[in-house]
Amino acid sequence: MVALLKRYRYCIIFLGILLFGLTSVLVFGDNRDDSYSKLNYDDWVLDWVENFDKQEIDTLIWSKIPRGKYAWNDMMSDDDRCFDLRNGCLILRGILNDNKSNDTSKYLTGGIYTKYKKSFSPGRFEFRVKINGAQGAWPALWLRPFKQGKNYPWDGEIDVVEHLNFDPYIYQTVHSYYITKLKQFNPKHSKKAQINIDEFNIYGVEITEDAVTFYVNGEKTFIYPNKELSQNKDQYPFFQDWFILVDMQLGGNWVGAIDEEDLPVEMEIDWIKHYKRVRK
């Protein structure tokens, strides 16, 4: 018997390792970054994914966000220094502008959106992102209605992530006419969620007829309900088609002063996914 064991000891060792591996997957999960062990996907089907694995940003889907008059876009630039594709990630930067030959702004920031190009139906959105931190940095992942109204953001906005400076948490928020104009804050429309800014995190939101539900790494963080399932679009304009925005920004009254020694600052976006709900 001992001789037999010695003869087949390598086979036994290999089978033991294989059995341990299979047991680990069954007990602990496979630890893949692109899945939630805590969420039920039975009611959802993957509709679209952006992996940023090409050499250039797909301009059939994305456009660089132009400069605007609001605090979130008043430093937006198409300068190549604000954008990169690295190791399968989109890199968006906030930088000190040391070359003012084409743009006199002191600071420049990068952002992209699918506005006018690709719409997404109500469903589940997921973003795998490493935010990083800098004093004065204000990166965001958010959604706005594909059919734009005249009264932004009264016609609806969903902020999946807004992050300030080096905070160990993010803000997840909805905006509407009911909240912005009528100043109705019941139900609550915003909440903080704890994160580790030194790591990639998966940020999610589900949009249904009933509610907008936010997640961080598969943990439910916040729910904004459709009160009594009413048809009041002032209170719940969120069951509509959206476009995606991903952007870096610097400064403003909310985030505070910029520390130039912290620049450039990067946000790294690994992937973005959209799921449609399965009707049963």
CSV table of C-alpha atoms in Angstrom, one decimal:
chain,number,residue,atom,x,y,z
A,1,MET,CA,0.0,0.0,0.0
A,2,VAL,CA,2.8,2.4,0.9
A,3,ALA,CA,4.6,1.6,-2.4
A,4,LEU,CA,1.4,2.2,-4.3
A,5,LEU,CA,1.0,5.6,-2.6
A,6,LYS,CA,4.6,6.6,-3.4
A,7,ARG,CA,4.1,5.5,-7.0
A,8,TYR,CA,1.0,7.7,-7.5
A,9,ARG,CA,1.9,10.5,-5.0
A,10,TYR,CA,2.1,13.2,-7.7
A,11,CYS,CA,-1.3,12.3,-9.1
A,12,ILE,CA,-2.7,12.4,-5.5
A,13,ILE,CA,-1.1,15.8,-5.0
A,14,PHE,CA,-2.5,17.2,-8.3
A,15,LEU,CA,-6.0,15.9,-7.5
A,16,GLY,CA,-5.8,17.4,-4.0
A,17,ILE,CA,-4.9,20.8,-5.5
A,18,LEU,CA,-7.6,20.6,-8.0
A,19,LEU,CA,-10.2,19.6,-5.4
A,20,PHE,CA,-9.1,22.5,-3.2
A,21,GLY,CA,-9.4,25.0,-6.1
A,22,LEU,CA,-12.9,23.8,-6.9
A,23,THR,CA,-14.0,23.9,-3.3
A,24,SER,CA,-12.6,27.4,-3.0
A,25,VAL,CA,-14.7,28.6,-6.0
A,26,LEU,CA,-17.8,27.0,-4.6
A,27,VAL,CA,-17.3,28.3,-1.1
A,28,PHE,CA,-15.7,31.7,-1.6
A,29,GLY,CA,-16.6,32.5,-5.2
A,30,ASP,CA,-14.1,33.1,-8.0
A,31,ASN,CA,-13.2,36.6,-6.9
A,32,ARG,CA,-13.6,38.1,-10.4
A,33,ASP,CA,-13.7,41.8,-10.4
A,34,ASP,CA,-16.5,41.9,-13.0
A,35,SER,CA,-19.2,40.2,-11.0
A,36,TYR,CA,-21.1,40.7,-7.8
A,37,SER,CA,-21.6,37.6,-5.6
A,38,LYS,CA,-24.1,39.5,-3.5
A,39,LEU,CA,-26.5,40.5,-6.4
A,40,ASN,CA,-29.0,38.5,-8.2
A,41,TYR,CA,-28.6,38.8,-12.0
A,42,ASP,CA,-31.5,36.4,-12.8
A,43,ASP,CA,-33.8,39.3,-13.7
A,44,TRP,CA,-31.2,41.1,-15.8
A,45,VAL,CA,-29.4,40.5,-19.1
A,46,LEU,CA,-26.2,42.3,-20.2
A,47,ASP,CA,-27.1,44.7,-23.0
A,48,TRP,CA,-23.9,46.7,-23.6
A,49,VAL,CA,-20.3,46.9,-22.3
A,50,GLU,CA,-17.5,49.3,-22.8
A,51,ASN,CA,-14.1,47.9,-21.9
A,52,PHE,CA,-11.9,50.7,-23.2
A,53,ASP,CA,-9.6,48.1,-24.7
A,54,LYS,CA,-9.0,49.8,-28.0
A,55,GLN,CA,-6.2,52.2,-29.0
A,56,GLU,CA,-8.6,55.1,-29.2
A,57,ILE,CA,-11.9,56.2,-27.7
A,58,ASP,CA,-14.8,54.9,-29.8
A,59,THR,CA,-16.2,58.1,-31.3
A,60,LEU,CA,-19.3,56.3,-32.6
A,61,ILE,CA,-20.3,56.1,-28.9
A,62,TRP,CA,-18.4,58.8,-27.1
A,63,SER,CA,-17.7,62.5,-27.5
A,64,LYS,CA,-15.4,64.6,-25.4
A,65,ILE,CA,-17.4,66.9,-23.2
A,66,PRO,CA,-17.1,70.5,-24.3
A,67,ARG,CA,-16.5,73.5,-22.0
A,68,GLY,CA,-19.6,75.0,-20.5
A,69,LYS,CA,-20.9,77.5,-18.1
A,70,TYR,CA,-21.5,75.3,-15.1
A,71,ALA,CA,-19.1,74.4,-12.3
A,72,TRP,CA,-18.8,70.8,-13.5
A,73,ASN,CA,-17.7,71.7,-17.0
A,74,ASP,CA,-16.1,75.1,-17.0
A,75,MET,CA,-12.6,73.6,-17.4
A,76,MET,CA,-13.5,70.9,-19.8
A,77,SER,CA,-11.0,70.5,-22.7
A,78,ASP,CA,-10.3,68.2,-25.6
A,79,ASP,CA,-6.5,68.5,-24.9
A,80,ASP,CA,-4.9,65.1,-25.3
A,81,ARG,CA,-3.1,65.5,-22.0
A,82,CYS,CA,-6.5,65.1,-20.2
A,83,PHE,CA,-7.1,61.7,-21.8
A,84,ASP,CA,-5.4,58.4,-22.1
A,85,LEU,CA,-6.0,54.7,-22.7
A,86,ARG,CA,-3.8,52.6,-20.5
A,87,ASN,CA,-3.8,48.9,-19.5
A,88,GLY,CA,-7.4,48.5,-20.7
A,89,CYS,CA,-8.6,51.6,-18.7
A,90,LEU,CA,-9.8,55.0,-19.8
A,91,ILE,CA,-7.8,57.7,-17.9
A,92,LEU,CA,-9.4,61.1,-17.3
A,93,ARG,CA,-7.1,63.8,-15.8
A,94,GLY,CA,-7.3,67.1,-14.2
A,95,ILE,CA,-4.1,69.0,-14.9
A,96,LEU,CA,-2.3,72.3,-14.4
A,97,ASN,CA,-2.2,73.9,-17.9
A,98,ASP,CA,1.5,74.7,-18.5
A,99,ASN,CA,1.0,75.4,-22.2
A,100,LYS,CA,-1.5,78.2,-22.8
A,101,SER,CA,-0.9,78.5,-26.6
A,102,ASN,CA,-4.2,76.9,-27.4
A,103,ASP,CA,-6.2,77.4,-24.2
A,104,THR,CA,-5.7,80.1,-21.6
A,105,SER,CA,-7.5,78.3,-18.8
A,106,LYS,CA,-5.3,77.7,-15.7
A,107,TYR,CA,-6.6,74.2,-15.3
A,108,LEU,CA,-7.9,71.6,-17.8
A,109,THR,CA,-10.1,68.6,-17.2
A,110,GLY,CA,-11.2,65.7,-19.3
A,111,GLY,CA,-14.6,64.0,-19.7
A,112,ILE,CA,-16.6,62.0,-22.2
A,113,TYR,CA,-20.3,61.3,-22.7
A,114,THR,CA,-22.7,59.5,-25.0
A,115,LYS,CA,-25.0,62.5,-25.6
A,116,TYR,CA,-26.6,62.6,-29.0
A,117,LYS,CA,-25.0,59.3,-29.9
A,118,LYS,CA,-26.2,56.4,-27.7
A,119,SER,CA,-29.1,56.1,-25.3
A,120,PHE,CA,-29.7,53.6,-22.6
A,121,SER,CA,-33.1,52.4,-21.4
A,122,PRO,CA,-33.9,52.2,-17.7
A,123,GLY,CA,-32.0,49.3,-16.2
A,124,ARG,CA,-28.9,48.6,-14.3
A,125,PHE,CA,-25.7,50.6,-14.9
A,126,GLU,CA,-22.3,49.5,-13.5
A,127,PHE,CA,-19.0,51.3,-13.5
A,128,ARG,CA,-15.7,49.7,-12.3
A,129,VAL,CA,-13.5,52.7,-11.4
A,130,LYS,CA,-10.5,53.8,-9.4
A,131,ILE,CA,-11.2,57.4,-8.3
A,132,ASN,CA,-7.8,58.5,-6.7
A,133,GLY,CA,-7.8,61.8,-4.8
A,134,ALA,CA,-6.5,65.3,-5.0
A,135,GLN,CA,-7.4,68.5,-3.1
A,136,GLY,CA,-9.9,70.2,-5.4
A,137,ALA,CA,-10.7,67.2,-7.5
A,138,TRP,CA,-14.4,66.4,-8.3
A,139,PRO,CA,-14.7,63.3,-10.5
A,140,ALA,CA,-18.2,62.1,-11.3
A,141,LEU,CA,-20.1,59.2,-13.0
A,142,TRP,CA,-23.7,60.2,-13.8
A,143,LEU,CA,-26.7,60.0,-16.1
A,144,ARG,CA,-28.9,62.6,-17.8
A,145,PRO,CA,-32.0,62.2,-19.9
A,146,PHE,CA,-31.3,61.4,-23.6
A,147,LYS,CA,-34.2,63.6,-24.6
A,148,GLN,CA,-33.1,66.9,-23.0
A,149,GLY,CA,-35.6,69.3,-21.5
A,150,LYS,CA,-35.1,73.0,-21.2
A,151,ASN,CA,-34.8,73.1,-17.4
A,152,TYR,CA,-31.7,71.2,-16.4
A,153,PRO,CA,-31.7,69.4,-14.0
A,154,TRP,CA,-35.4,69.6,-13.3
A,155,ASP,CA,-36.1,66.9,-15.9
A,156,GLY,CA,-34.0,64.4,-14.0
A,157,GLU,CA,-30.4,63.5,-13.2
A,158,ILE,CA,-28.8,60.5,-11.5
A,159,ASP,CA,-25.4,60.9,-9.9
A,160,VAL,CA,-24.0,57.4,-9.4
A,161,VAL,CA,-20.8,58.9,-8.0
A,162,GLU,CA,-19.5,62.3,-7.0
A,163,HIS,CA,-16.3,62.4,-5.0
A,164,LEU,CA,-14.5,65.3,-3.4
A,165,ASN,CA,-10.9,65.7,-2.5
A,166,PHE,CA,-9.6,62.8,-0.5
A,167,ASP,CA,-12.9,61.9,1.1
A,168,PRO,CA,-13.4,58.2,2.1
A,169,TYR,CA,-16.9,58.3,0.8
A,170,ILE,CA,-18.9,59.3,-2.3
A,171,TYR,CA,-22.2,61.0,-2.8
A,172,GLN,CA,-25.1,59.2,-4.7
A,173,THR,CA,-27.9,61.6,-5.6
A,174,VAL,CA,-31.0,62.1,-7.7
A,175,HIS,CA,-32.2,65.5,-9.0
A,176,SER,CA,-35.6,66.5,-10.3
A,177,TYR,CA,-38.1,69.4,-10.6
A,178,TYR,CA,-39.7,68.1,-7.4
A,179,ILE,CA,-36.4,68.4,-5.5
A,180,THR,CA,-34.6,71.3,-7.3
A,181,LYS,CA,-37.5,73.7,-7.9
A,182,LEU,CA,-40.2,72.7,-5.4
A,183,LYS,CA,-37.7,72.0,-2.6
A,184,GLN,CA,-39.3,68.7,-1.6
A,185,PHE,CA,-36.8,66.6,0.2
A,186,ASN,CA,-39.1,63.7,1.3
A,187,PRO,CA,-38.0,61.1,0.4
A,188,LYS,CA,-34.3,61.9,0.9
A,189,HIS,CA,-32.6,62.3,-2.4
A,190,SER,CA,-28.9,61.9,-1.5
A,191,LYS,CA,-26.7,59.8,0.6
A,192,LYS,CA,-23.0,59.2,1.4
A,193,ALA,CA,-21.4,55.8,0.8
A,194,GLN,CA,-18.1,54.6,2.2
A,195,ILE,CA,-15.3,53.6,-0.3
A,196,ASN,CA,-11.6,53.0,-0.5
A,197,ILE,CA,-10.3,55.6,-3.0
A,198,ASP,CA,-7.0,53.6,-3.4
A,199,GLU,CA,-8.8,50.7,-5.0
A,200,PHE,CA,-11.1,49.9,-7.9
A,201,ASN,CA,-14.7,49.8,-6.8
A,202,ILE,CA,-17.8,48.8,-8.7
A,203,TYR,CA,-20.5,51.5,-8.5
A,204,GLY,CA,-24.0,50.6,-9.6
A,205,VAL,CA,-27.5,51.9,-10.0
A,206,GLU,CA,-30.8,50.2,-10.9
A,207,ILE,CA,-33.6,52.2,-12.4
A,208,THR,CA,-37.1,50.6,-12.4
A,209,GLU,CA,-40.7,51.9,-12.3
A,210,ASP,CA,-40.6,51.5,-8.5
A,211,ALA,CA,-37.3,53.1,-7.5
A,212,VAL,CA,-33.7,54.2,-8.2
A,213,THR,CA,-31.4,51.9,-6.2
A,214,PHE,CA,-27.7,52.6,-5.7
A,215,TYR,CA,-24.9,50.1,-4.9
A,216,VAL,CA,-21.2,50.0,-4.1
A,217,ASN,CA,-19.4,46.7,-4.6
A,218,GLY,CA,-22.7,44.9,-4.6
A,219,GLU,CA,-23.9,46.4,-1.3
A,220,LYS,CA,-27.2,48.3,-1.5
A,221,THR,CA,-26.4,51.8,-0.3
A,222,PHE,CA,-29.5,54.0,-1.0
A,223,ILE,CA,-33.0,53.9,-2.5
A,224,TYR,CA,-35.0,56.7,-3.9
A,225,PRO,CA,-38.6,55.4,-4.3
A,226,ASN,CA,-41.4,56.3,-6.7
A,227,LYS,CA,-43.8,57.5,-4.0
A,228,GLU,CA,-47.0,55.4,-4.1
A,229,LEU,CA,-46.0,54.5,-7.7
A,230,SER,CA,-47.6,57.8,-8.7
A,231,GLN,CA,-47.4,59.1,-12.3
A,232,ASN,CA,-46.1,62.4,-11.0
A,233,LYS,CA,-43.1,63.0,-13.2
A,234,ASP,CA,-42.1,66.0,-11.0
A,235,GLN,CA,-41.3,63.6,-8.2
A,236,TYR,CA,-40.2,60.6,-10.3
A,237,PRO,CA,-38.9,61.4,-13.8
A,238,PHE,CA,-36.4,58.6,-13.8
A,239,PHE,CA,-38.0,55.9,-15.8
A,240,GLN,CA,-36.8,57.2,-19.1
A,241,ASP,CA,-33.8,56.8,-21.5
A,242,TRP,CA,-30.4,58.2,-20.4
A,243,PHE,CA,-27.0,59.1,-21.7
A,244,ILE,CA,-23.8,58.4,-19.7
A,245,LEU,CA,-21.3,61.0,-18.5
A,246,VAL,CA,-17.9,60.3,-17.0
A,247,ASP,CA,-15.7,63.3,-16.1
A,248,MET,CA,-13.0,64.8,-14.0
A,249,GLN,CA,-13.4,68.4,-12.7
A,250,LEU,CA,-11.4,70.7,-10.5
A,251,GLY,CA,-12.4,73.4,-8.1
A,252,GLY,CA,-15.7,75.1,-7.4
A,253,ASN,CA,-17.6,76.2,-4.3
A,254,TRP,CA,-18.5,72.6,-3.3
A,255,VAL,CA,-15.1,70.9,-3.6
A,256,GLY,CA,-13.0,73.9,-2.5
A,257,ALA,CA,-9.6,75.2,-3.4
A,258,ILE,CA,-7.2,73.3,-5.8
A,259,ASP,CA,-3.8,72.2,-4.5
A,260,GLU,CA,-1.5,72.3,-7.6
A,261,GLU,CA,1.0,70.0,-5.9
A,262,ASP,CA,-1.7,67.2,-6.2
A,263,LEU,CA,-1.9,67.6,-10.0
A,264,PRO,CA,-2.2,65.9,-12.3
A,265,VAL,CA,-5.0,63.8,-10.8
A,266,GLU,CA,-6.4,60.8,-12.6
A,267,MET,CA,-9.7,58.8,-12.6
A,268,GLU,CA,-9.3,55.3,-14.1
A,269,ILE,CA,-12.3,53.7,-15.7
A,270,ASP,CA,-11.9,49.9,-16.3
A,271,TRP,CA,-15.4,49.2,-17.7
A,272,ILE,CA,-19.0,50.4,-17.9
A,273,LYS,CA,-22.0,48.0,-18.3
A,274,HIS,CA,-25.7,48.3,-19.0
A,275,TYR,CA,-28.2,45.6,-18.2
A,276,LYS,CA,-31.8,45.4,-19.3
A,277,ARG,CA,-34.5,43.9,-17.1
A,278,VAL,CA,-35.9,40.5,-18.1
A,279,ARG,CA,-39.7,40.6,-18.3
A,280,LYS,CA,-41.1,37.4,-16.8
